[in-house]
C-alpha cells in the first residue's frame, strides 16, 4: 500500500504517555489539509485504541498509513487477549482496572467509539497471545 | 465569548494557557474521558473534576477551547504546561460542576 506511514510504540501501564500517537497523527493530518471531521474521527479511534493497549494490552505497536483517500490504522499488542469480542463491543461493558477507572476510563466506550468513528474495524484476538485491531477512516 | 473572558468570572483562576485567545462556543460537562472524547464539541469549555495528563490529551484531540476544573480539583503543573503547548487553557473554579458551568453560560 502506498502512502505516508507512521509507527509508534505504545508503552504498557503508562497512562500519561497514551495519546502521543493520536496527537502526532492529528497534527500531521492537519498539515496535510485533511478535513477537521476526518481528523476528529481518526483521533478518537486512535486514542481509544491506544488507551486500550495501555489498560489491557501491556503496550504494543501502532502503524498508521495515510493515503490520499483513506487512513489505515493497525494496533497490535501482545497482551492477554479478548475472550468474548461480542461482549467487549457492548457499550458500558468494561474490564478496566480500578487504577484506570480512577483516571476517568472504564466507561465501556472504547471499542464502541472505535467502531462508531471508523468506516471499517476488524478485531483479531487470541487469549494469552494478543490482539490486533485494524481500522480505516475514508477521506 | 472568548476564553480570556473567564478571567472576569467570580471564583475562576487561570492556571495556564496559550498566548492566543480562543472562542468558546459551547459548554460540556463530563468526567468520563471516553464519553468526553466522543461527545465533547469542538471549541467547548470542558468542565470536569478530572485533572490528569489524559484530560489534557482528550481536550486536545476533541479540540476543546479550555479545561475548567470544578470543585478546585487538582491538576499537576506538567499537565498545565502540556495543555498550554497544545493550545488549551486551564482554569480552576471552587464551585461544583453545575454552578461552574452556569457561570460560564451567563457569558455565552
PDB file of C-alpha atoms in Angstrom:
ATOM      1  CA  UNK A   1       0.000   0.000   0.000  1.00  0.00           C
ATOM      2  CA  UNK A   2       1.426   3.407  -0.896  1.00  0.00           C
ATOM      3  CA  UNK A   3       1.142   6.383   1.406  1.00  0.00           C
ATOM      4  CA  UNK A   4       2.801   8.016   4.382  1.00  0.00           C
ATOM      5  CA  UNK A   5       3.491   5.503   7.102  1.00  0.00           C
ATOM      6  CA  UNK A   6       3.921   6.325  10.785  1.00  0.00           C
ATOM      7  CA  UNK A   7       4.894   3.864  13.519  1.00  0.00           C
ATOM      8  CA  UNK A   8       4.608   4.349  17.256  1.00  0.00           C
ATOM      9  CA  UNK A   9       5.451   2.261  20.304  1.00  0.00           C
ATOM     10  CA  UNK A  10       2.757   2.469  22.981  1.00  0.00           C
ATOM     11  CA  UNK A  11       4.204   1.804  26.445  1.00  0.00           C
ATOM     12  CA  UNK A  12       2.221  -0.528  28.707  1.00  0.00           C
ATOM     13  CA  UNK A  13       0.847   0.773  32.017  1.00  0.00           C
ATOM     14  CA  UNK A  14       1.934   4.359  31.343  1.00  0.00           C
ATOM     15  CA  UNK A  15      -1.289   6.327  31.133  1.00  0.00           C
ATOM     16  CA  UNK A  16       0.473   9.671  30.968  1.00  0.00           C
ATOM     17  CA  UNK A  17       2.058   8.828  27.614  1.00  0.00           C
ATOM     18  CA  UNK A  18      -1.069   7.384  25.990  1.00  0.00           C
ATOM     19  CA  UNK A  19      -2.217   9.774  23.316  1.00  0.00           C
ATOM     20  CA  UNK A  20       1.187  10.506  21.800  1.00  0.00           C
ATOM     21  CA  UNK A  21       0.416   8.557  18.628  1.00  0.00           C
ATOM     22  CA  UNK A  22      -3.034  10.116  18.153  1.00  0.00           C
ATOM     23  CA  UNK A  23      -1.746  13.592  18.942  1.00  0.00           C
ATOM     24  CA  UNK A  24       1.138  13.258  16.455  1.00  0.00           C
ATOM     25  CA  UNK A  25      -1.120  11.823  13.738  1.00  0.00           C
ATOM     26  CA  UNK A  26      -3.653  14.581  14.329  1.00  0.00           C
ATOM     27  CA  UNK A  27      -1.019  17.280  13.794  1.00  0.00           C
ATOM     28  CA  UNK A  28       0.299  15.596  10.645  1.00  0.00           C
ATOM     29  CA  UNK A  29      -3.175  15.188   9.153  1.00  0.00           C
ATOM     30  CA  UNK A  30      -3.817  18.864   9.864  1.00  0.00           C
ATOM     31  CA  UNK A  31      -0.689  19.821   7.933  1.00  0.00           C
ATOM     32  CA  UNK A  32      -1.789  17.548   5.060  1.00  0.00           C
ATOM     33  CA  UNK A  33      -5.054  19.504   4.845  1.00  0.00           C
ATOM     34  CA  UNK A  34      -7.343  16.616   5.833  1.00  0.00           C
ATOM     35  CA  UNK A  35     -10.862  17.747   6.816  1.00  0.00           C
ATOM     36  CA  UNK A  36     -11.459  18.504  10.526  1.00  0.00           C
ATOM     37  CA  UNK A  37     -14.240  15.898  10.700  1.00  0.00           C
ATOM     38  CA  UNK A  38     -11.975  13.125   9.374  1.00  0.00           C
ATOM     39  CA  UNK A  39      -9.183  14.221  11.721  1.00  0.00           C
ATOM     40  CA  UNK A  40     -11.589  14.059  14.651  1.00  0.00           C
ATOM     41  CA  UNK A  41     -12.700  10.542  13.718  1.00  0.00           C
ATOM     42  CA  UNK A  42      -9.114   9.294  13.340  1.00  0.00           C
ATOM     43  CA  UNK A  43      -8.094  10.980  16.621  1.00  0.00           C
ATOM     44  CA  UNK A  44     -10.949   9.459  18.638  1.00  0.00           C
ATOM     45  CA  UNK A  45     -10.487   5.958  17.241  1.00  0.00           C
ATOM     46  CA  UNK A  46      -6.718   6.024  17.650  1.00  0.00           C
ATOM     47  CA  UNK A  47      -6.776   7.454  21.169  1.00  0.00           C
ATOM     48  CA  UNK A  48      -9.296   4.880  22.355  1.00  0.00           C
ATOM     49  CA  UNK A  49      -7.139   2.173  20.793  1.00  0.00           C
ATOM     50  CA  UNK A  50      -4.007   3.482  22.491  1.00  0.00           C
ATOM     51  CA  UNK A  51      -5.745   3.602  25.856  1.00  0.00           C
ATOM     52  CA  UNK A  52      -6.954   0.019  25.385  1.00  0.00           C
ATOM     53  CA  UNK A  53      -3.382  -1.046  24.660  1.00  0.00           C
ATOM     54  CA  UNK A  54      -2.205   0.607  27.888  1.00  0.00           C
ATOM     55  CA  UNK A  55      -5.056  -0.696  30.061  1.00  0.00           C
ATOM     56  CA  UNK A  56      -5.393  -4.214  28.656  1.00  0.00           C
ATOM     57  CA  UNK A  57      -2.625  -4.959  26.193  1.00  0.00           C
ATOM     58  CA  UNK A  58       0.583  -4.179  28.069  1.00  0.00           C
ATOM     59  CA  UNK A  59       1.519  -1.744  25.306  1.00  0.00           C
ATOM     60  CA  UNK A  60       2.283  -2.537  21.701  1.00  0.00           C
ATOM     61  CA  UNK A  61       2.770  -1.022  18.269  1.00  0.00           C
ATOM     62  CA  UNK A  62       0.622   1.356  16.251  1.00  0.00           C
ATOM     63  CA  UNK A  63       1.019   1.733  12.494  1.00  0.00           C
ATOM     64  CA  UNK A  64      -0.837   4.489  10.668  1.00  0.00           C
ATOM     65  CA  UNK A  65      -0.813   4.727   6.867  1.00  0.00           C
ATOM     66  CA  UNK A  66      -2.150   7.872   5.256  1.00  0.00           C
ATOM     67  CA  UNK A  67      -3.202   7.589   1.595  1.00  0.00           C
ATOM     68  CA  UNK A  68      -4.988  10.227  -0.490  1.00  0.00           C
ATOM     69  CA  UNK A  69      -8.370   8.576   0.066  1.00  0.00           C
ATOM     70  CA  UNK A  70      -8.022   6.824   3.436  1.00  0.00           C
ATOM     71  CA  UNK A  71      -6.268   6.465   6.783  1.00  0.00           C
ATOM     72  CA  UNK A  72      -5.486   2.897   7.838  1.00  0.00           C
ATOM     73  CA  UNK A  73      -4.613   2.136  11.454  1.00  0.00           C
ATOM     74  CA  UNK A  74      -3.243  -1.132  12.832  1.00  0.00           C
ATOM     75  CA  UNK A  75      -2.885  -1.544  16.595  1.00  0.00           C
ATOM     76  CA  UNK A  76      -1.091  -4.643  17.744  1.00  0.00           C
ATOM     77  CA  UNK A  77      -0.452  -5.801  21.293  1.00  0.00           C
ATOM     78  CA  UNK A  78       0.798  -8.978  22.905  1.00  0.00           C
ATOM     79  CA  UNK A  79      -1.389  -8.732  25.977  1.00  0.00           C
ATOM     80  CA  UNK A  80      -3.961 -11.039  27.481  1.00  0.00           C
ATOM     81  CA  UNK A  81      -6.383 -11.017  24.524  1.00  0.00           C
ATOM     82  CA  UNK A  82     -10.178 -10.645  24.451  1.00  0.00           C
ATOM     83  CA  UNK A  83     -12.116 -13.812  25.383  1.00  0.00           C
ATOM     84  CA  UNK A  84     -15.506 -12.584  24.093  1.00  0.00           C
ATOM     85  CA  UNK A  85     -15.261  -9.885  21.405  1.00  0.00           C
ATOM     86  CA  UNK A  86     -19.033  -9.520  21.042  1.00  0.00           C
ATOM     87  CA  UNK A  87     -19.376  -8.753  24.746  1.00  0.00           C
ATOM     88  CA  UNK A  88     -16.404  -6.376  24.649  1.00  0.00           C
ATOM     89  CA  UNK A  89     -18.135  -4.442  21.858  1.00  0.00           C
ATOM     90  CA  UNK A  90     -21.181  -3.680  24.038  1.00  0.00           C
ATOM     91  CA  UNK A  91     -21.415  -0.101  25.278  1.00  0.00           C
ATOM     92  CA  UNK A  92     -20.908   0.014  29.024  1.00  0.00           C
ATOM     93  CA  UNK A  93     -19.106  -3.323  29.319  1.00  0.00           C
ATOM     94  CA  UNK A  94     -15.668  -2.845  30.851  1.00  0.00           C
ATOM     95  CA  UNK A  95     -12.960  -4.916  32.493  1.00  0.00           C
ATOM     96  CA  UNK A  96     -10.742  -1.897  33.239  1.00  0.00           C
ATOM     97  CA  UNK A  97      -8.771  -1.860  36.488  1.00  0.00           C
ATOM     98  CA  UNK A  98      -9.538   0.371  39.459  1.00  0.00           C
ATOM     99  CA  UNK A  99      -6.500   2.471  38.519  1.00  0.00           C
ATOM    100  CA  UNK A 100      -7.861   3.039  35.007  1.00  0.00           C
ATOM    101  CA  UNK A 101     -11.282   3.932  36.432  1.00  0.00           C
ATOM    102  CA  UNK A 102      -9.794   6.394  38.891  1.00  0.00           C
ATOM    103  CA  UNK A 103      -8.271   8.246  35.925  1.00  0.00           C
ATOM    104  CA  UNK A 104     -11.636   8.566  34.173  1.00  0.00           C
ATOM    105  CA  UNK A 105     -11.540   5.485  31.943  1.00  0.00           C
ATOM    106  CA  UNK A 106     -13.542   2.277  32.144  1.00  0.00           C
ATOM    107  CA  UNK A 107     -16.851   3.622  30.823  1.00  0.00           C
ATOM    108  CA  UNK A 108     -17.047   0.704  28.421  1.00  0.00           C
ATOM    109  CA  UNK A 109     -16.997   3.082  25.459  1.00  0.00           C
ATOM    110  CA  UNK A 110     -13.579   2.343  23.965  1.00  0.00           C
ATOM    111  CA  UNK A 111     -14.318  -0.315  21.352  1.00  0.00           C
ATOM    112  CA  UNK A 112     -17.834   1.056  20.583  1.00  0.00           C
ATOM    113  CA  UNK A 113     -16.306   4.506  19.963  1.00  0.00           C
ATOM    114  CA  UNK A 114     -13.668   2.987  17.688  1.00  0.00           C
ATOM    115  CA  UNK A 115     -16.332   1.233  15.638  1.00  0.00           C
ATOM    116  CA  UNK A 116     -18.602   4.267  15.544  1.00  0.00           C
ATOM    117  CA  UNK A 117     -15.961   6.677  14.289  1.00  0.00           C
ATOM    118  CA  UNK A 118     -14.339   4.471  11.643  1.00  0.00           C
ATOM    119  CA  UNK A 119     -15.623   3.118   8.331  1.00  0.00           C
ATOM    120  CA  UNK A 120     -14.323  -0.382   8.978  1.00  0.00           C
ATOM    121  CA  UNK A 121     -12.968  -2.120  12.051  1.00  0.00           C
ATOM    122  CA  UNK A 122     -11.749  -5.684  12.499  1.00  0.00           C
ATOM    123  CA  UNK A 123     -10.527  -7.314  15.696  1.00  0.00           C
ATOM    124  CA  UNK A 124      -8.418 -10.442  15.820  1.00  0.00           C
ATOM    125  CA  UNK A 125      -7.677 -11.688  19.306  1.00  0.00           C
ATOM    126  CA  UNK A 126      -6.305 -14.830  20.894  1.00  0.00           C
ATOM    127  CA  UNK A 127      -6.412 -15.213  24.661  1.00  0.00           C
ATOM    128  CA  UNK A 128      -2.896 -15.232  26.065  1.00  0.00           C
ATOM    129  CA  UNK A 129      -1.341 -14.175  22.737  1.00  0.00           C
ATOM    130  CA  UNK A 130      -2.629 -10.675  21.973  1.00  0.00           C
ATOM    131  CA  UNK A 131      -4.960  -8.509  19.961  1.00  0.00           C
ATOM    132  CA  UNK A 132      -4.742  -6.793  16.583  1.00  0.00           C
ATOM    133  CA  UNK A 133      -7.258  -4.094  15.671  1.00  0.00           C
ATOM    134  CA  UNK A 134      -7.456  -2.782  12.086  1.00  0.00           C
ATOM    135  CA  UNK A 135      -9.422   0.380  11.416  1.00  0.00           C
ATOM    136  CA  UNK A 136      -9.965   2.530   8.348  1.00  0.00           C
ATOM    137  CA  UNK A 137     -11.320   6.053   8.008  1.00  0.00           C
ATOM    138  CA  UNK A 138     -12.177   7.033   4.442  1.00  0.00           C
ATOM    139  CA  UNK A 139     -11.260  10.585   3.472  1.00  0.00           C
TER     140      UNK A 139
ATOM    141  CA  UNK B   1     -17.273  34.665  24.183  1.00  0.00           C
ATOM    142  CA  UNK B   2     -13.549  34.064  24.386  1.00  0.00           C
ATOM    143  CA  UNK B   3     -11.514  32.008  26.842  1.00  0.00           C
ATOM    144  CA  UNK B   4      -9.899  35.098  28.388  1.00  0.00           C
ATOM    145  CA  UNK B   5     -13.350  36.359  29.436  1.00  0.00           C
ATOM    146  CA  UNK B   6     -13.376  33.561  32.021  1.00  0.00           C
ATOM    147  CA  UNK B   7     -10.934  35.768  33.975  1.00  0.00           C
ATOM    148  CA  UNK B   8     -13.861  38.038  34.848  1.00  0.00           C
ATOM    149  CA  UNK B   9     -15.945  35.305  36.448  1.00  0.00           C
ATOM    150  CA  UNK B  10     -16.064  35.080  40.252  1.00  0.00           C
ATOM    151  CA  UNK B  11     -14.139  32.100  41.625  1.00  0.00           C
ATOM    152  CA  UNK B  12     -12.309  31.435  38.339  1.00  0.00           C
ATOM    153  CA  UNK B  13      -8.498  31.292  38.324  1.00  0.00           C
ATOM    154  CA  UNK B  14      -6.444  30.902  35.174  1.00  0.00           C
ATOM    155  CA  UNK B  15      -3.751  28.261  35.786  1.00  0.00           C
ATOM    156  CA  UNK B  16      -2.145  28.493  32.363  1.00  0.00           C
ATOM    157  CA  UNK B  17      -2.733  28.553  28.655  1.00  0.00           C
ATOM    158  CA  UNK B  18      -1.524  29.678  25.278  1.00  0.00           C
ATOM    159  CA  UNK B  19      -0.926  33.330  24.403  1.00  0.00           C
ATOM    160  CA  UNK B  20      -3.603  33.356  21.717  1.00  0.00           C
ATOM    161  CA  UNK B  21      -7.201  33.715  22.815  1.00  0.00           C
ATOM    162  CA  UNK B  22      -9.871  31.296  21.554  1.00  0.00           C
ATOM    163  CA  UNK B  23     -13.590  31.390  21.031  1.00  0.00           C
ATOM    164  CA  UNK B  24     -15.810  29.322  23.347  1.00  0.00           C
ATOM    165  CA  UNK B  25     -18.932  28.145  21.524  1.00  0.00           C
ATOM    166  CA  UNK B  26     -20.386  25.568  23.929  1.00  0.00           C
ATOM    167  CA  UNK B  27     -20.083  24.152  27.429  1.00  0.00           C
ATOM    168  CA  UNK B  28     -19.555  20.452  28.043  1.00  0.00           C
ATOM    169  CA  UNK B  29     -19.641  18.723  31.455  1.00  0.00           C
ATOM    170  CA  UNK B  30     -18.351  15.164  31.926  1.00  0.00           C
ATOM    171  CA  UNK B  31     -15.789  13.247  33.973  1.00  0.00           C
ATOM    172  CA  UNK B  32     -15.634  10.039  31.959  1.00  0.00           C
ATOM    173  CA  UNK B  33     -12.871  10.525  29.427  1.00  0.00           C
ATOM    174  CA  UNK B  34     -14.215   8.105  26.807  1.00  0.00           C
ATOM    175  CA  UNK B  35     -17.548   9.914  26.773  1.00  0.00           C
ATOM    176  CA  UNK B  36     -15.828  13.285  26.609  1.00  0.00           C
ATOM    177  CA  UNK B  37     -13.572  12.039  23.812  1.00  0.00           C
ATOM    178  CA  UNK B  38     -16.570  11.084  21.706  1.00  0.00           C
ATOM    179  CA  UNK B  39     -19.011  13.831  22.627  1.00  0.00           C
ATOM    180  CA  UNK B  40     -17.225  17.000  23.681  1.00  0.00           C
ATOM    181  CA  UNK B  41     -17.937  19.522  20.914  1.00  0.00           C
ATOM    182  CA  UNK B  42     -15.045  21.389  19.308  1.00  0.00           C
ATOM    183  CA  UNK B  43     -14.356  24.828  20.852  1.00  0.00           C
ATOM    184  CA  UNK B  44     -16.131  23.915  24.090  1.00  0.00           C
ATOM    185  CA  UNK B  45     -15.336  24.880  27.658  1.00  0.00           C
ATOM    186  CA  UNK B  46     -14.981  21.437  29.203  1.00  0.00           C
ATOM    187  CA  UNK B  47     -15.955  21.395  32.879  1.00  0.00           C
ATOM    188  CA  UNK B  48     -14.638  18.404  34.831  1.00  0.00           C
ATOM    189  CA  UNK B  49     -13.069  17.377  38.131  1.00  0.00           C
ATOM    190  CA  UNK B  50     -10.637  15.048  36.367  1.00  0.00           C
ATOM    191  CA  UNK B  51      -7.230  16.746  36.244  1.00  0.00           C
ATOM    192  CA  UNK B  52      -4.567  14.484  34.752  1.00  0.00           C
ATOM    193  CA  UNK B  53      -2.485  14.080  31.587  1.00  0.00           C
ATOM    194  CA  UNK B  54      -5.283  12.120  29.914  1.00  0.00           C
ATOM    195  CA  UNK B  55      -7.693  15.016  30.453  1.00  0.00           C
ATOM    196  CA  UNK B  56      -5.234  17.145  28.505  1.00  0.00           C
ATOM    197  CA  UNK B  57      -4.940  14.522  25.749  1.00  0.00           C
ATOM    198  CA  UNK B  58      -8.726  14.274  25.386  1.00  0.00           C
ATOM    199  CA  UNK B  59      -9.171  18.068  25.407  1.00  0.00           C
ATOM    200  CA  UNK B  60      -6.529  18.384  22.699  1.00  0.00           C
ATOM    201  CA  UNK B  61      -7.915  15.629  20.498  1.00  0.00           C
ATOM    202  CA  UNK B  62     -11.519  16.810  20.904  1.00  0.00           C
ATOM    203  CA  UNK B  63     -10.404  20.397  20.140  1.00  0.00           C
ATOM    204  CA  UNK B  64     -11.767  21.831  23.391  1.00  0.00           C
ATOM    205  CA  UNK B  65     -11.054  25.544  23.848  1.00  0.00           C
ATOM    206  CA  UNK B  66     -10.272  25.159  27.544  1.00  0.00           C
ATOM    207  CA  UNK B  67     -10.468  22.845  30.539  1.00  0.00           C
ATOM    208  CA  UNK B  68     -12.259  24.192  33.615  1.00  0.00           C
ATOM    209  CA  UNK B  69     -11.605  22.210  36.793  1.00  0.00           C
ATOM    210  CA  UNK B  70     -14.588  22.494  39.086  1.00  0.00           C
ATOM    211  CA  UNK B  71     -14.541  21.892  42.861  1.00  0.00           C
ATOM    212  CA  UNK B  72     -10.982  23.266  42.973  1.00  0.00           C
ATOM    213  CA  UNK B  73      -9.825  19.915  41.569  1.00  0.00           C
ATOM    214  CA  UNK B  74      -6.068  19.449  41.454  1.00  0.00           C
ATOM    215  CA  UNK B  75      -4.009  19.171  38.283  1.00  0.00           C
ATOM    216  CA  UNK B  76      -0.228  18.632  38.094  1.00  0.00           C
ATOM    217  CA  UNK B  77       1.863  21.555  36.853  1.00  0.00           C
ATOM    218  CA  UNK B  78       3.265  19.462  33.953  1.00  0.00           C
ATOM    219  CA  UNK B  79      -0.298  18.915  32.685  1.00  0.00           C
ATOM    220  CA  UNK B  80      -0.956  22.663  32.645  1.00  0.00           C
ATOM    221  CA  UNK B  81       2.252  23.226  30.661  1.00  0.00           C
ATOM    222  CA  UNK B  82       1.375  20.444  28.208  1.00  0.00           C
ATOM    223  CA  UNK B  83      -2.139  21.862  27.735  1.00  0.00           C
ATOM    224  CA  UNK B  84      -0.701  25.315  27.056  1.00  0.00           C
ATOM    225  CA  UNK B  85       1.690  23.822  24.471  1.00  0.00           C
ATOM    226  CA  UNK B  86      -1.303  22.217  22.772  1.00  0.00           C
ATOM    227  CA  UNK B  87      -3.280  25.464  22.725  1.00  0.00           C
ATOM    228  CA  UNK B  88      -5.668  24.603  25.569  1.00  0.00           C
ATOM    229  CA  UNK B  89      -6.103  26.955  28.549  1.00  0.00           C
ATOM    230  CA  UNK B  90      -6.713  25.550  32.034  1.00  0.00           C
ATOM    231  CA  UNK B  91      -8.911  27.248  34.648  1.00  0.00           C
ATOM    232  CA  UNK B  92      -9.983  26.294  38.129  1.00  0.00           C
ATOM    233  CA  UNK B  93     -13.201  27.194  39.948  1.00  0.00           C
ATOM    234  CA  UNK B  94     -14.135  26.479  43.559  1.00  0.00           C
ATOM    235  CA  UNK B  95     -17.793  25.778  42.733  1.00  0.00           C
ATOM    236  CA  UNK B  96     -19.304  22.371  41.844  1.00  0.00           C
ATOM    237  CA  UNK B  97     -19.640  21.411  38.173  1.00  0.00           C
ATOM    238  CA  UNK B  98     -23.200  22.674  37.677  1.00  0.00           C
ATOM    239  CA  UNK B  99     -22.565  26.093  39.225  1.00  0.00           C
ATOM    240  CA  UNK B 100     -19.269  26.414  37.360  1.00  0.00           C
ATOM    241  CA  UNK B 101     -20.999  25.725  34.050  1.00  0.00           C
ATOM    242  CA  UNK B 102     -23.823  28.151  34.912  1.00  0.00           C
ATOM    243  CA  UNK B 103     -21.317  30.955  35.458  1.00  0.00           C
ATOM    244  CA  UNK B 104     -19.780  30.359  32.040  1.00  0.00           C
ATOM    245  CA  UNK B 105     -23.216  30.079  30.459  1.00  0.00           C
ATOM    246  CA  UNK B 106     -24.065  33.573  31.660  1.00  0.00           C
ATOM    247  CA  UNK B 107     -21.393  34.916  29.282  1.00  0.00           C
ATOM    248  CA  UNK B 108     -22.258  32.756  26.267  1.00  0.00           C
TER     249      UNK B 108
END
